[in-house]
Every structure is written in C-alpha cells, then in structure tokens.
Amino acid sequence: MTQALRIPASEHGINPREIDKRARTILNSLSDAGYEAYLVGGGVRDLLLGKHPKDFDIATNATPEQVKKTLPSTRIIGRRFRLAHVHFGREYFEVATFRAPHDESDKGQVGRDGRITHDNVFGNMEQDAVRRDFTVNALFYDLKTAEVIDFTGGIDDLNQRQLRMIGDPVTRYREDPVRMLRAIRFAAKLDLELEPNTEAPIRELSPLLANIAPARLFEEVLKLFHSGKALAVLDKLREYHLFKLLFPQAEASLLEEEPEGNYARLVYAALGNTDKRIKAGKPVNPAFLFAVFLWKRVQEGSAMYRELGNPVLQSVQMAASDAFSEQVKTIAVPRRFSNVTREIWVMQGRFNFKNQRRVMNFLSYKRFRAAYDFLCLRAQSGEAVEEDCQWWTLIQEVDEEEKIAMCRKVAPQSRGRRRHKKRRNTH
Ligand code: ATP
Ligand code: MG
C-alpha cells in the first residue's frame, strides 16, 4: 500500500460544518460501529475549492448489509455493484463500499439467464482511490481526524488548478470514453487546466464516444450544459472534437456559417442565458437546449418541405422529425423533452397571428413562455423577428383592455379573418 498523504485541517482549511449534517450523522454512526467511513469525491473537492458541494458521497469499508444494520433507513440498490442509499425522508446519501479497480476480466461474466455470475468485488481504500477518474476526485475526508487523505496527488493538483487523470489517460479513456466529457466538464466548471497528458489523447480518442449508450450521453450532455458554464463547455467540446460526436447537425450548422452568423449567435446567446438562469437558481429545461442546437436544421428542412408544396405547419413537423431521427442516433432524448422541443418550433409560427382570440389563447397556453423565450432569442441573434419579440413582450405586460387595443391596432380585420380561419379549421 502506498503511503497516503494526510493533510491536517490547519493546511486544507475545510470547515466540517460545511458538510451536510445528515452526512456527518452517517459518518459518525459508521465510525461508532467500528467501520471506516469517509467523505469522498466531488464533495471533498468542492469543499477544498470553497464551493458548496452538490452532493456528499461516502466511502466505507462496511458492506452494504453492514451499512443497513448500522443505519436502518438504508436501501440497498444495484446488482453488479451494490450500493447503500441512506434515506432521510425523500432524500438519500450514497454510501459505497470501497471498490477494487474495474477489472476487464470481470466483464461479460454473465450467466446464460442474463444474471451476473461473478460480481466484481469490494476493495481497499487505496484501490477505491485509484479506480476513480481524476486525482482531484479521489480525495477522502476523515471527519474524526479532520484530515484529507490523498493517495494520488490530488491536493497538489488542486493547488496547481490542474485536472489530472489517475493512471494512464489513454487506457482510462478507452475503459470509459465518458471520462473525456467529464474532463471537459470539470475543467470548465471548476476552472482547471487539463494536465498535458490528460489533454493530449482526447482529440484522437473522441470517436470512442460513438460506443456510449445514447441514454448515458443524454445524462452527460445535461450535466455539461447545465453546469453553469455552458459557454466554456461548448468551446472546449468543439476544441477537442467532441461536440461533433454529440451534436453532428449542430456542428455542421456552426461550420456552415461561422464565425458570426445568426445561428452561432443564437447558440451562444442561449447558452449564455442558460448560465445566467443556473446562477440565479432558476429552472432550465433540456427541451430548450435541443430546440437551440437543432434549430438551423429545422429551418432548412422546413424551407425545403415548403418548396415541395407542403403546408407550413406540416413542413416544420416533418423537419423536426428528420432532425430528431438524426440526433437520437447519438443522444437519446426522452419523448417528454423532445415533444416540448417540437412544440417550441411549431409555435414560432403562431407569433405571426395577432387577432384577439388567437392572442388570448396563445398567452394562456402552457408552453407559451418557452416559445416566447425562443422567439426573443431568435430576435437577439439577428433573425427578422425583432418586432414580434417586442410586441409579444409588451402584450404580456399590459392589462386586459390594452391587450385588446393592441390586437385591434395590428389586426383591425381580425373578425373577418377569424371566421375564415375557423371555417378552415373545422374541416
Ligand atoms: P459533481 O459535482 O458533478 O457531482 P462528482 O465528482 O461528484 O461531480 P459524480 O458523477 O457525482 O461526480 O461521481 C462521484 C465520484 O465518482 C467522482 O468524484 C469520481 O471519483 C467517481 N466517478 C464518477 N464517474 C466516474 C467515471 N466515469 N470513472 C471513474 N470514476 C468516476
Ligand atoms: Mg457528485
């Protein structure tokens, strides 16, 4: 066993009160029961960086069953590698037994009935450190002694603001290509430099992302673009040739018109807004991200279908289907999101209609706000919808009477048109 570095509180400066009280309860209970238990991973890293951790993961030498005996609110999950979730009401903390590094020879040990016959096994604390991805993610915090325990040089790297892969980067990226995306995410989010050997192989290995399950990539993409540093993430993903593997159509659209076309402006404005919303603690919807990235393809596709003689609405719908069929080859977008994305696109056409009945209906529509935000982003990026954006902004701010007046002013003939529309719609 390598000698681990033990850094005292006087040097690392972590205030144990910053650790969630419930996580401290778990650490103390396991320790009182005679086990070793540490805070580990992102929680320790973020505390050292003076950031508020998103979650507090715990690593222990107790088996999941022993965790459950000590903390009865535990639920054991997973088959291949069992994990303990210690519940506090709806929330839970993950308590993972030290784990040996991933062993290729364990792969594929699946019985004929599909069950895993040879579980890959628990390990010791050092093994648990070195199977992690980056040195800054492999630090342990011992609540009892207030020490940070470092097997991989993570503290030095953190002080040098460096993101370094544990072990041989090429091997580790091949083992799990998602680590390339994690490298980009942590570098952007934590403002760390990629250590040269960690950085060097990424471009060449980027095609390995094609082997990752689209459902997992969806999760990773959300973490990347909802990290609060989406702008930096996009630049880095593109720099390392990863973006084109995730969003081939968006990359093509960006390349077609760079450097300063409307579409590029739309993408950058949208991601800038996303970052602002995250910082302000406002919710962000994945549907919006896809609406933005695929917008140019959808515009081009709808223009093509219109030229072929299809009605406007159907043209957008067909173009939307095309764009999504292509996109889901790499990223599995759940229907509940892609349906919203489609609506955002389809509703862009509704902003043209300003007669009173349609305006009132539209304003009270559930997805109005998302569609409106998208409209104004388009305006911001230079598309010729600036007037619409202003009109729809104003109409949301004025009272009922003024709303009616606004509609009359723009569409004085609206009664006649309305009847005409209505007739058509009832066919
Ligand atoms: P975040 O702030 O995004 O939650 P995190 O470091 O906690 O960052 P998680 O995805 O929550 O990241 O994973 C927890 C820990 O598990 C990581 O800190 C790392 O030690 C380890 N880990 C996660 N994913 C991998 C991976 N693909 N390969 C190796 N180790 C990993
Ligand atoms: Mg985490």
XYZ file of C-alpha atoms and ligand atoms in Angstrom:
459
model
C 0.000 0.000 0.000
C 1.312 3.406 -0.971
C 1.828 5.853 1.826
C -1.102 8.221 1.623
C -0.663 11.903 2.284
C -2.602 13.038 5.339
C -3.287 16.741 5.312
C -4.323 18.317 8.620
C -7.162 20.830 8.955
C -4.688 23.663 9.533
C -3.480 23.149 5.947
C -6.605 22.277 3.991
C -8.980 24.577 5.836
C -12.189 22.526 5.418
C -14.801 23.544 7.948
C -16.679 20.361 8.969
C -19.821 22.437 9.479
C -19.939 22.893 5.719
C -20.670 19.180 5.465
C -24.353 18.352 5.458
C -25.452 17.397 8.946
C -27.016 14.169 7.754
C -23.794 13.132 6.031
C -21.980 13.788 9.297
C -24.503 11.605 11.114
C -23.781 8.763 8.697
C -20.026 9.183 9.058
C -20.258 9.219 12.853
C -22.628 6.242 13.051
C -20.428 4.079 10.854
C -17.362 5.126 12.751
C -19.045 4.413 16.139
C -19.954 0.966 14.831
C -16.261 0.312 14.212
C -16.064 0.913 10.459
C -14.024 3.346 8.444
C -16.081 5.926 6.628
C -15.010 8.974 4.666
C -16.472 11.735 2.642
C -15.170 11.235 -0.883
C -15.152 12.518 -4.437
C -16.808 15.709 -5.623
C -17.860 16.696 -2.091
C -14.289 16.879 -0.791
C -13.051 18.540 -3.985
C -15.708 21.248 -3.841
C -15.135 21.944 -0.139
C -11.428 22.402 -0.846
C -12.307 24.819 -3.638
C -14.573 26.754 -1.301
C -17.658 25.753 -3.294
C -20.850 24.336 -1.945
C -20.949 20.622 -2.878
C -23.909 19.332 -4.838
C -23.865 16.039 -3.027
C -21.938 14.338 -0.272
C -20.865 10.835 -1.182
C -19.446 8.489 1.405
C -16.987 5.611 1.024
C -16.630 2.931 3.672
C -15.154 -0.478 4.411
C -18.564 -1.665 5.657
C -20.518 -3.826 3.216
C -23.945 -2.547 2.149
C -25.538 -5.059 4.557
C -23.387 -3.754 7.406
C -24.378 -0.193 6.491
C -28.024 -1.232 6.658
C -27.533 -2.825 10.065
C -25.934 0.368 11.355
C -28.379 2.733 9.635
C -31.784 1.074 9.253
C -33.117 3.698 6.802
C -30.706 2.229 4.224
C -31.909 0.781 0.956
C -29.541 -1.437 -0.951
C -29.609 -0.905 -4.688
C -27.818 -2.304 -7.721
C -26.928 -5.821 -8.712
C -23.439 -5.826 -10.084
C -22.093 -3.368 -7.580
C -24.391 -2.948 -4.658
C -24.685 0.492 -3.143
C -26.272 1.668 0.071
C -28.629 4.627 -0.078
C -29.174 6.008 3.388
C -32.520 7.737 3.370
C -33.660 10.827 5.204
C -37.235 11.102 4.054
C -37.216 11.504 0.294
C -33.537 12.413 0.170
C -30.715 9.969 0.442
C -26.944 9.832 0.651
C -24.899 7.347 -1.282
C -22.659 5.131 0.825
C -20.386 2.987 -1.337
C -18.194 0.191 -0.084
C -14.531 0.590 -1.150
C -14.285 -0.832 -4.589
C -11.461 -2.521 -6.457
C -10.481 -1.054 -9.821
C -12.598 -2.084 -12.728
C -11.179 -5.372 -13.996
C -11.598 -6.152 -17.678
C -11.514 -9.884 -16.938
C -14.723 -9.490 -14.956
C -16.540 -8.211 -17.989
C -19.005 -10.423 -19.706
C -19.270 -12.858 -16.834
C -22.924 -13.095 -17.386
C -24.748 -16.389 -16.976
C -26.993 -17.842 -19.663
C -30.027 -16.452 -17.928
C -28.506 -12.986 -18.073
C -27.579 -12.821 -14.413
C -24.179 -11.696 -13.354
C -22.410 -14.732 -12.005
C -19.208 -13.070 -10.929
C -19.694 -9.824 -9.171
C -16.719 -7.515 -9.244
C -15.691 -7.048 -5.752
C -15.020 -4.757 -2.893
C -11.528 -3.420 -2.436
C -9.496 -1.383 -0.001
C -9.308 2.363 0.383
C -6.347 2.832 -1.941
C -7.942 0.734 -4.655
C -11.055 2.814 -4.250
C -8.978 5.954 -4.820
C -7.168 4.763 -7.948
C -10.258 3.439 -9.736
C -11.672 6.975 -9.731
C -11.212 9.265 -12.718
C -9.249 12.382 -11.736
C -6.865 12.952 -8.841
C -8.990 15.840 -7.552
C -11.972 13.463 -7.418
C -10.114 10.843 -5.380
C -9.659 12.668 -2.088
C -11.104 11.399 1.187
C -12.058 13.471 4.194
C -11.906 11.879 7.618
C -14.378 13.598 9.906
C -12.830 12.020 13.020
C -9.361 13.438 12.493
C -10.362 16.303 10.171
C -7.680 15.112 7.751
C -7.821 14.956 3.969
C -6.327 11.671 2.739
C -4.671 11.743 -0.656
C -3.365 8.642 -2.498
C -2.983 10.167 -5.961
C -1.582 13.673 -5.607
C -4.971 15.320 -5.842
C -4.143 18.036 -3.322
C -1.102 19.196 -5.293
C -3.091 19.153 -8.494
C -5.880 21.140 -6.909
C -3.416 23.715 -5.642
C -1.983 23.971 -9.133
C -5.525 24.064 -10.504
C -4.850 21.061 -12.630
C -7.149 18.251 -13.733
C -5.111 15.064 -13.995
C -6.309 11.595 -14.906
C -5.296 8.845 -12.500
C -3.158 6.226 -14.269
C -2.549 6.106 -17.999
C -5.010 8.520 -19.654
C -5.333 6.542 -22.893
C -6.187 3.354 -21.008
C -8.629 5.172 -18.764
C -10.396 6.915 -21.665
C -10.656 3.625 -23.523
C -12.103 1.962 -20.421
C -14.777 4.622 -20.270
C -14.878 7.276 -23.001
C -17.340 9.366 -20.975
C -14.300 10.399 -18.939
C -13.408 12.676 -21.871
C -16.664 14.549 -21.338
C -16.102 14.602 -17.604
C -12.666 16.111 -18.214
C -14.238 18.939 -20.205
C -16.986 19.462 -17.650
C -14.697 19.685 -14.622
C -12.174 21.845 -16.463
C -14.908 24.301 -17.442
C -16.914 24.177 -14.252
C -14.037 24.358 -11.802
C -11.783 26.452 -13.977
C -8.984 23.869 -14.006
C -6.358 23.302 -16.686
C -6.183 19.876 -18.260
C -2.802 18.404 -17.355
C -0.899 17.850 -20.660
C -1.018 14.018 -20.641
C -4.674 14.114 -19.681
C -5.373 16.514 -22.516
C -3.206 15.000 -25.263
C -5.199 11.903 -26.314
C -8.696 13.391 -26.280
C -8.960 14.506 -29.917
C -7.731 11.205 -31.216
C -9.942 9.154 -28.929
C -13.044 11.325 -29.355
C -14.661 8.855 -31.846
C -14.932 6.358 -28.964
C -17.938 8.338 -27.790
C -19.868 6.629 -30.567
C -19.754 3.448 -28.438
C -21.535 5.011 -25.486
C -25.187 4.269 -24.914
C -27.269 7.244 -26.138
C -29.198 7.293 -22.848
C -25.999 7.809 -20.872
C -24.901 10.540 -23.252
C -28.182 12.346 -22.704
C -27.441 12.479 -18.975
C -23.885 13.661 -19.577
C -24.989 16.321 -22.043
C -27.367 17.757 -19.463
C -24.599 17.849 -16.869
C -22.332 19.570 -19.383
C -24.760 22.251 -20.498
C -26.497 22.768 -17.183
C -23.232 23.138 -15.282
C -23.476 26.920 -15.154
C -20.515 27.089 -17.561
C -22.224 26.079 -20.790
C -20.388 28.662 -22.888
C -16.971 27.414 -21.818
C -18.179 23.828 -22.197
C -19.260 24.410 -25.801
C -15.930 25.973 -26.738
C -13.978 23.166 -25.128
C -16.134 20.410 -26.604
C -15.589 21.915 -30.019
C -11.883 22.428 -29.416
C -11.462 18.739 -28.561
C -13.664 17.488 -31.424
C -16.219 16.075 -29.011
C -19.112 18.332 -29.923
C -19.460 16.947 -33.442
C -19.859 13.469 -31.997
C -22.615 14.591 -29.680
C -24.410 17.056 -31.966
C -23.281 16.365 -35.539
C -26.020 18.528 -37.053
C -25.308 21.482 -34.783
C -21.594 21.271 -35.501
C -22.321 21.227 -39.243
C -24.648 24.229 -38.890
C -22.000 26.153 -36.975
C -19.334 25.342 -39.545
C -21.556 26.397 -42.436
C -21.855 29.948 -41.276
C -19.032 30.809 -38.951
C -17.797 32.994 -37.485
C -20.679 35.380 -36.911
C -23.879 34.061 -38.396
C -27.328 34.216 -36.813
C -27.253 30.576 -35.788
C -23.940 30.851 -33.951
C -25.262 33.952 -32.219
C -28.426 32.080 -31.254
C -26.434 29.207 -29.765
C -24.127 31.479 -27.805
C -26.935 33.738 -26.609
C -28.961 30.716 -25.499
C -26.102 29.157 -23.583
C -25.279 32.499 -22.008
C -28.890 32.728 -20.817
C -28.763 29.164 -19.518
C -25.679 30.015 -17.465
C -27.406 33.088 -16.045
C -30.507 31.112 -15.129
C -28.453 28.429 -13.379
C -26.567 31.074 -11.407
C -29.843 32.695 -10.398
C -31.192 29.307 -9.273
C -33.895 29.314 -11.964
C -35.024 26.094 -13.635
C -33.762 25.154 -17.097
C -35.472 22.797 -19.488
C -33.478 20.312 -21.582
C -36.073 20.785 -24.339
C -34.771 24.288 -24.893
C -31.213 23.084 -25.419
C -32.295 20.783 -28.224
C -34.543 23.460 -29.696
C -31.486 25.680 -29.966
C -28.955 23.158 -31.231
C -31.212 21.746 -33.958
C -32.870 24.999 -34.992
C -30.907 25.606 -38.173
C -31.527 22.101 -39.444
C -35.221 22.516 -38.737
C -35.365 25.854 -40.511
C -33.595 24.449 -43.560
C -35.722 21.327 -43.529
C -38.986 23.248 -43.257
C -37.984 25.565 -46.116
C -37.297 22.522 -48.246
C -40.618 20.872 -47.449
C -42.462 24.128 -48.141
C -40.811 24.413 -51.528
C -42.035 20.940 -52.268
C -45.543 22.266 -51.733
C -46.289 21.191 -48.166
C -48.254 23.440 -45.790
C -46.210 25.481 -43.301
C -47.144 23.587 -40.180
C -46.540 20.146 -41.640
C -43.251 21.330 -43.078
C -41.991 22.257 -39.620
C -43.225 18.975 -38.215
C -41.515 16.918 -40.888
C -38.280 18.845 -40.492
C -38.490 18.336 -36.726
C -38.865 14.586 -37.185
C -35.880 14.486 -39.513
C -33.691 16.433 -37.098
C -34.633 14.241 -34.151
C -34.225 10.942 -36.030
C -30.686 12.021 -36.767
C -29.996 13.332 -33.254
C -31.194 10.268 -31.350
C -28.547 8.163 -33.079
C -26.083 9.706 -30.642
C -28.174 11.109 -27.792
C -31.399 9.540 -26.590
C -33.752 12.413 -25.899
C -36.726 11.213 -23.867
C -40.070 11.957 -25.537
C -41.247 14.176 -22.729
C -38.480 16.582 -23.724
C -38.455 16.148 -27.494
C -42.205 16.775 -27.590
C -41.668 20.112 -25.890
C -38.858 20.927 -28.300
C -41.165 20.236 -31.254
C -43.816 22.478 -29.731
C -41.343 25.301 -29.297
C -40.506 25.071 -33.002
C -44.062 24.673 -34.221
C -45.273 27.581 -32.097
C -42.836 30.009 -33.700
C -45.404 30.278 -36.494
C -48.121 31.372 -34.081
C -46.401 34.634 -33.240
C -47.483 35.965 -36.653
C -51.153 35.829 -35.734
C -52.238 38.821 -33.720
C -56.003 38.715 -33.735
C -57.555 38.897 -30.332
C -58.872 35.390 -29.990
C -55.687 33.690 -31.060
C -53.515 36.003 -28.975
C -55.532 35.383 -25.807
C -55.462 31.644 -26.364
C -51.779 31.630 -27.034
C -50.943 33.752 -23.966
C -52.642 31.271 -21.684
C -51.038 28.277 -23.342
C -48.814 26.154 -21.140
C -45.753 26.319 -23.370
C -46.182 29.954 -24.340
C -43.298 31.126 -22.210
C -40.781 28.667 -23.678
C -41.866 29.519 -27.221
C -41.695 33.249 -26.445
C -38.213 32.958 -24.924
C -37.124 31.162 -28.060
C -38.655 33.854 -30.275
C -36.752 36.591 -28.467
C -33.516 34.630 -28.654
C -34.033 34.446 -32.397
C -34.561 38.198 -32.432
C -31.431 38.718 -30.366
C -29.422 36.594 -32.784
C -30.405 38.716 -35.776
C -33.383 36.873 -37.255
C -36.081 39.192 -38.597
C -38.453 38.699 -35.653
C -37.413 41.661 -33.536
C -40.777 43.421 -33.926
C -42.671 40.300 -32.925
C -40.488 39.880 -29.880
C -41.206 43.464 -28.799
C -44.929 43.160 -29.458
C -45.275 39.921 -27.507
C -43.158 41.297 -24.701
C -45.396 44.335 -24.373
C -48.674 42.455 -24.563
C -47.690 40.353 -21.565
C -47.083 43.476 -19.525
C -50.276 45.466 -20.205
C -53.750 44.975 -18.745
C -56.673 43.264 -20.459
C -58.089 46.393 -22.096
C -54.756 47.409 -23.548
C -54.202 43.890 -24.799
C -57.416 44.119 -26.810
C -56.418 47.535 -28.108
C -53.036 46.194 -29.208
C -54.668 43.378 -31.142
C -57.180 45.712 -32.807
C -54.411 48.037 -33.847
C -52.390 45.304 -35.543
C -55.254 43.251 -36.861
C -58.279 45.530 -37.415
C -59.733 42.997 -39.851
C -59.409 40.214 -37.373
C -63.115 39.426 -37.182
C -63.328 38.603 -40.854
C -60.098 36.642 -40.812
C -61.124 34.817 -37.722
C -64.253 33.477 -39.354
C -62.311 32.407 -42.337
C -59.732 30.602 -40.179
C -62.407 28.982 -38.112
C -64.094 27.542 -41.162
C -60.843 26.100 -42.365
C -60.049 24.572 -39.024
C -63.339 22.760 -38.775
C -62.801 20.847 -41.995
P -20.447 16.525 -9.485
O -20.161 17.785 -8.785
O -20.769 16.714 -10.912
O -21.420 15.616 -8.795
P -18.603 14.422 -8.832
O -17.106 14.402 -8.843
O -19.275 14.230 -7.525
O -19.042 15.760 -9.521
P -20.098 12.169 -9.743
O -20.501 11.845 -11.137
O -21.158 12.527 -8.752
O -19.043 13.342 -9.866
O -19.254 10.942 -9.232
C -18.788 10.839 -7.905
C -17.354 10.295 -7.907
O -17.306 9.013 -8.526
C -16.366 11.152 -8.704
O -15.850 12.200 -7.908
C -15.306 10.139 -9.079
O -14.436 9.915 -8.011
C -16.114 8.870 -9.304
N -16.524 8.680 -10.713
C -17.666 9.085 -11.284
N -17.717 8.763 -12.584
C -16.576 8.128 -12.859
C -16.032 7.523 -14.038
N -16.687 7.546 -15.201
N -14.817 6.938 -13.929
C -14.155 6.904 -12.757
N -14.606 7.452 -11.632
C -15.796 8.059 -11.658
Mg -21.392 14.076 -7.302
